[in-house]
Amino acid sequence: MLGHVKLNHPSLVRGWFTQLIPTGIDQGVMIVRASNSAQSRYLVKHCRDAFIEAAQAALGRLVTVEFEVTQESPAQEPDDEAILAFRPVAETIRLNEHFTFDNFVTGPCNRLAHAAARAISDDPGRTYNPFFVHGSVGLGKTHLIQAICHAIREANPDAKCHYISCEMFTNDFIESVENGALHQFRYRYRNADILVIDDVQFLAARERSQEEFFHTFNTLTQSQRQIILSADCPPPEIPSLEERLVSRFNSGLVAFLDRPCFETRMAIIRKKAKLRCIEIPEDVVRFVADRIDTNNRDIEGALVKLDAMSQTESKPITAELAQEALGTMSTRPVSVSTIMEVVASSMNVKVSDLQSKRRAKSVSHPRQICMFLARELTTLSLEQIGGYFGGRDHTTVLHAHRNITKLLETEPDLPTQIEEIRSRVRHTTN
Ligand code: ADP
Ligand code: MG
């Protein structure tokens, strides 16, 4: 198992790993014993997934891993700080190995962003700094900024290129403040050659993290180190982002990723099929590209579905099979009024309430679902969507979308409920 962890997650490995003892497996749970609770905390916090992966690889079956501690002797226990201090930032997110420039298809929707990303990889810190890329979900932000990391690491393996999500930055910051380890935090981030933060819209409403990020930003850019950021909207539209950060983000290059056109969608389908070793005839490529025009993630989803269906039914991928597989994924144009009508009838509210200013939860929750679906299913801008709901502004729509996205992860019944509404909307003729 240690060999596996060393090979696949080298940055997690600590010298004391050799003292860990697997004490047994019971009902699919392997217990790994650490010598003290600081070690066990480190393991629980950073290494659980890596150990599970390693145990499964070693045993060839599905097991999970739990950590426990032997006889505690407080005198010998090293403090957390010593264990955590040398943690490089980049270890926490591994790059997706497929998110490279080679696998990134370009078209009119992303040409500028792609060209800028290339230029930055060739000469980080000097061309466009910061580089801010924005676009709606599934349009390739993460892919593009990880491609820059891959290219930089390949050209210069010693470069300290740190890719993290905004959430990790803020969590790491909060934790460091709580543990009195702010100096290590600063050392970690301000020492990066390239700092890449994905989904910075999550900095919204995190005042102290914004303040800290502002200083990190200044330190890095002053010494010509590269900063790369992504978000689901341009800097000025990130709700409650401090003005000084908006102007910093705008000071380099702000590039936009648009929805892909038909030809680009076809090229993406071909590329993804090749990567997954799926044989897909040209007429099916056309069919999928025609059907799925929302975003690149949905295109991939369609391809996976098609492949799974062809395997379970032992049929080759044909236009007929595609029709069957994607029947429910059609993307006929949808109107906001249809969404409102369907939501009103399935959630027992009046359309006029959805458009009103009433804030009672019985009304505001369905209203947020409408806004969420309007953003997912139509091509309208945030302002335009807000217009349907009593002239609300774009930040309200953005907030609604984020809130429902979050609830989808925590409320067990919500995904099915929204899926039902979505399917009814799709089958209602406007
Ligand atoms: P975002 O971060 O904008 O939500 P991702 O970067 O995660 O989107 O992309 C979603 C999926 O679509 C990924 O599998 C990614 O590889 C694919 N994808 C997006 N844009 C492209 C592109 N231009 N070429 C090839 N694949 C793409
Ligand atoms: Mg992303």
Short mmCIF file of C-alpha atoms in Angstrom, two decimals, residues 20-191:
data_model
loop_
_atom_site.label_atom_id
_atom_site.label_comp_id
_atom_site.label_asym_id
_atom_site.label_seq_id
_atom_site.Cartn_x
_atom_site.Cartn_y
_atom_site.Cartn_z
CA LEU A 20 1.99 2.60 10.38
CA ILE A 21 0.49 -0.80 11.11
CA PRO A 22 -2.50 -2.32 9.35
CA THR A 23 -4.21 -4.16 12.20
CA GLY A 24 -6.83 -6.06 10.28
CA ILE A 25 -9.88 -5.96 8.04
CA ASP A 26 -13.36 -6.29 9.39
CA GLN A 27 -16.48 -6.10 7.22
CA GLY A 28 -14.73 -4.23 4.49
CA VAL A 29 -12.98 -1.77 6.80
CA MET A 30 -9.22 -1.88 7.11
CA ILE A 31 -7.84 -0.34 10.30
CA VAL A 32 -4.49 1.41 10.04
CA ARG A 33 -2.84 2.23 13.33
CA ALA A 34 -0.79 5.38 13.83
CA SER A 35 1.55 6.04 16.76
CA ASN A 36 -0.03 9.28 17.92
CA SER A 37 -3.07 11.40 17.40
CA ALA A 38 -1.30 14.11 15.42
CA GLN A 39 -0.35 11.52 12.84
CA SER A 40 -3.84 10.13 12.82
CA ARG A 41 -5.28 13.62 12.34
CA TYR A 42 -2.97 14.16 9.39
CA LEU A 43 -4.02 10.84 7.91
CA VAL A 44 -7.72 11.47 8.37
CA LYS A 45 -7.49 14.93 6.96
CA HIS A 46 -5.27 14.42 3.95
CA CYS A 47 -4.72 10.77 3.20
CA ARG A 48 -7.97 8.88 3.51
CA ASP A 49 -8.70 8.71 -0.22
CA ALA A 50 -5.12 7.85 -1.12
CA PHE A 51 -5.08 5.01 1.40
CA ILE A 52 -8.44 3.68 0.27
CA GLU A 53 -7.20 3.70 -3.30
CA ALA A 54 -3.99 1.93 -2.25
CA ALA A 55 -5.82 -0.68 -0.16
CA GLN A 56 -8.13 -1.46 -3.05
CA ALA A 57 -5.24 -1.74 -5.45
CA ALA A 58 -3.33 -4.00 -3.06
CA LEU A 59 -6.26 -6.24 -2.22
CA GLY A 60 -8.15 -6.11 -5.48
CA ARG A 61 -11.45 -5.56 -3.72
CA LEU A 62 -13.57 -2.78 -2.35
CA VAL A 63 -12.47 -1.88 1.15
CA THR A 64 -12.36 1.34 3.01
CA VAL A 65 -9.72 2.53 5.46
CA GLU A 66 -10.04 3.95 8.96
CA PHE A 67 -7.24 5.26 11.14
CA GLU A 68 -6.76 4.65 14.85
CA VAL A 69 -4.13 5.51 17.42
CA THR A 70 -2.10 3.24 19.71
CA GLN A 71 -1.30 3.97 23.33
CA GLU A 72 -1.07 7.70 23.53
CA SER A 73 1.94 9.05 25.33
CA PRO A 74 1.51 12.79 25.44
CA ALA A 75 5.17 13.47 26.12
CA GLN A 76 6.29 12.22 22.75
CA GLU A 77 3.54 13.68 20.71
CA PRO A 78 4.81 16.14 18.14
CA ASP A 79 2.50 19.08 17.63
CA ASP A 80 0.27 19.38 14.61
CA GLU A 81 2.23 22.30 13.37
CA ALA A 82 5.40 20.32 12.91
CA ILE A 83 3.48 17.74 10.96
CA LEU A 84 1.58 20.19 8.82
CA ALA A 85 4.18 22.88 8.38
CA PHE A 86 5.92 21.34 5.43
CA ARG A 87 2.78 20.68 3.50
CA PRO A 88 3.18 22.14 0.06
CA VAL A 89 -0.05 23.66 -1.21
CA ALA A 90 -0.17 21.84 -4.48
CA GLU A 91 -0.50 18.42 -3.00
CA THR A 92 -4.13 18.78 -2.12
CA ILE A 93 -5.56 18.76 -5.63
CA ARG A 94 -4.15 16.52 -8.23
CA LEU A 95 -4.43 17.74 -11.78
CA ASN A 96 -6.66 15.77 -14.08
CA GLU A 97 -4.21 14.10 -16.43
CA HIS A 98 -6.56 14.54 -19.40
CA PHE A 99 -6.91 18.29 -18.97
CA THR A 100 -4.04 19.15 -21.30
CA PHE A 101 -3.71 21.49 -24.26
CA ASP A 102 -3.55 18.49 -26.57
CA ASN A 103 -7.02 17.49 -25.46
CA PHE A 104 -8.47 20.98 -25.57
CA VAL A 105 -10.46 21.66 -28.71
CA THR A 106 -10.44 25.24 -29.93
CA GLY A 107 -13.08 27.12 -31.84
CA PRO A 108 -14.51 30.62 -32.04
CA CYS A 109 -15.95 30.16 -28.53
CA ASN A 110 -12.59 29.88 -26.80
CA ARG A 111 -9.89 30.96 -29.22
CA LEU A 112 -8.77 34.06 -27.34
CA ALA A 113 -8.69 32.36 -23.97
CA HIS A 114 -6.79 29.43 -25.43
CA ALA A 115 -4.21 31.63 -27.16
CA ALA A 116 -3.65 33.59 -23.97
CA ALA A 117 -3.30 30.39 -21.96
CA ARG A 118 -0.68 29.16 -24.40
CA ALA A 119 1.23 32.42 -24.22
CA ILE A 120 1.22 32.27 -20.43
CA SER A 121 2.55 28.73 -20.38
CA ASP A 122 5.43 29.83 -22.57
CA ASP A 123 6.39 32.74 -20.39
CA PRO A 124 4.60 32.74 -17.05
CA GLY A 125 4.44 35.97 -15.11
CA ARG A 126 5.30 38.19 -18.03
CA THR A 127 2.58 38.09 -20.64
CA TYR A 128 -0.83 38.44 -19.04
CA ASN A 129 -0.83 38.75 -15.30
CA PRO A 130 -3.27 38.01 -13.80
CA PHE A 131 -5.10 35.84 -16.27
CA PHE A 132 -8.80 35.67 -15.47
CA VAL A 133 -10.98 33.26 -17.39
CA HIS A 134 -14.73 33.16 -16.97
CA GLY A 135 -17.68 31.33 -18.45
CA SER A 136 -20.67 29.31 -17.50
CA VAL A 137 -20.49 25.82 -16.05
CA GLY A 138 -18.97 23.04 -18.17
CA LEU A 139 -17.37 25.30 -20.76
CA GLY A 140 -13.79 24.28 -20.00
CA LYS A 141 -12.44 26.71 -17.38
CA THR A 142 -10.93 24.02 -15.21
CA HIS A 143 -9.62 22.15 -18.22
CA LEU A 144 -7.92 25.25 -19.63
CA ILE A 145 -6.26 26.43 -16.44
CA GLN A 146 -5.07 22.93 -15.59
CA ALA A 147 -3.64 22.69 -19.11
CA ILE A 148 -1.48 25.71 -18.27
CA CYS A 149 -0.24 23.92 -15.13
CA HIS A 150 0.60 20.78 -17.08
CA ALA A 151 2.50 22.76 -19.70
CA ILE A 152 4.45 24.78 -17.14
CA ARG A 153 5.32 21.72 -15.08
CA GLU A 154 6.48 19.91 -18.17
CA ALA A 155 8.71 22.75 -19.30
CA ASN A 156 10.02 23.42 -15.84
CA PRO A 157 9.53 20.63 -13.30
CA ASP A 158 10.99 22.79 -10.53
CA ALA A 159 8.45 25.58 -10.90
CA LYS A 160 6.22 25.82 -7.87
CA CYS A 161 2.91 25.73 -9.67
CA HIS A 162 0.04 25.57 -7.21
CA TYR A 163 -3.42 24.72 -8.44
CA ILE A 164 -6.20 24.92 -5.84
CA SER A 165 -9.89 25.59 -5.62
CA CYS A 166 -11.03 28.82 -4.08
CA GLU A 167 -12.78 26.84 -1.41
CA MET A 168 -9.50 25.25 -0.39
CA PHE A 169 -7.83 28.61 -0.20
CA THR A 170 -10.49 30.00 2.11
CA ASN A 171 -10.66 26.83 4.23
CA ASP A 172 -6.91 26.69 4.52
CA PHE A 173 -6.88 30.34 5.52
CA ILE A 174 -9.58 29.96 8.17
CA GLU A 175 -7.91 26.90 9.57
CA SER A 176 -4.53 28.59 9.70
CA VAL A 177 -6.00 31.52 11.57
CA GLU A 178 -7.65 29.16 14.04
CA ASN A 179 -4.46 27.19 14.57
CA GLY A 180 -2.28 30.27 14.84
CA ALA A 181 -0.37 29.08 11.78
CA LEU A 182 -0.83 32.11 9.58
CA HIS A 183 2.86 32.51 8.91
CA GLN A 184 3.06 29.01 7.41
CA PHE A 185 -0.03 29.77 5.36
CA ARG A 186 1.57 32.92 3.99
CA TYR A 187 4.81 31.15 3.33
CA ARG A 188 3.00 28.47 1.35
CA TYR A 189 1.04 30.80 -0.87
CA ARG A 190 3.42 33.69 -1.25
CA ASN A 191 6.18 31.37 -2.25
#
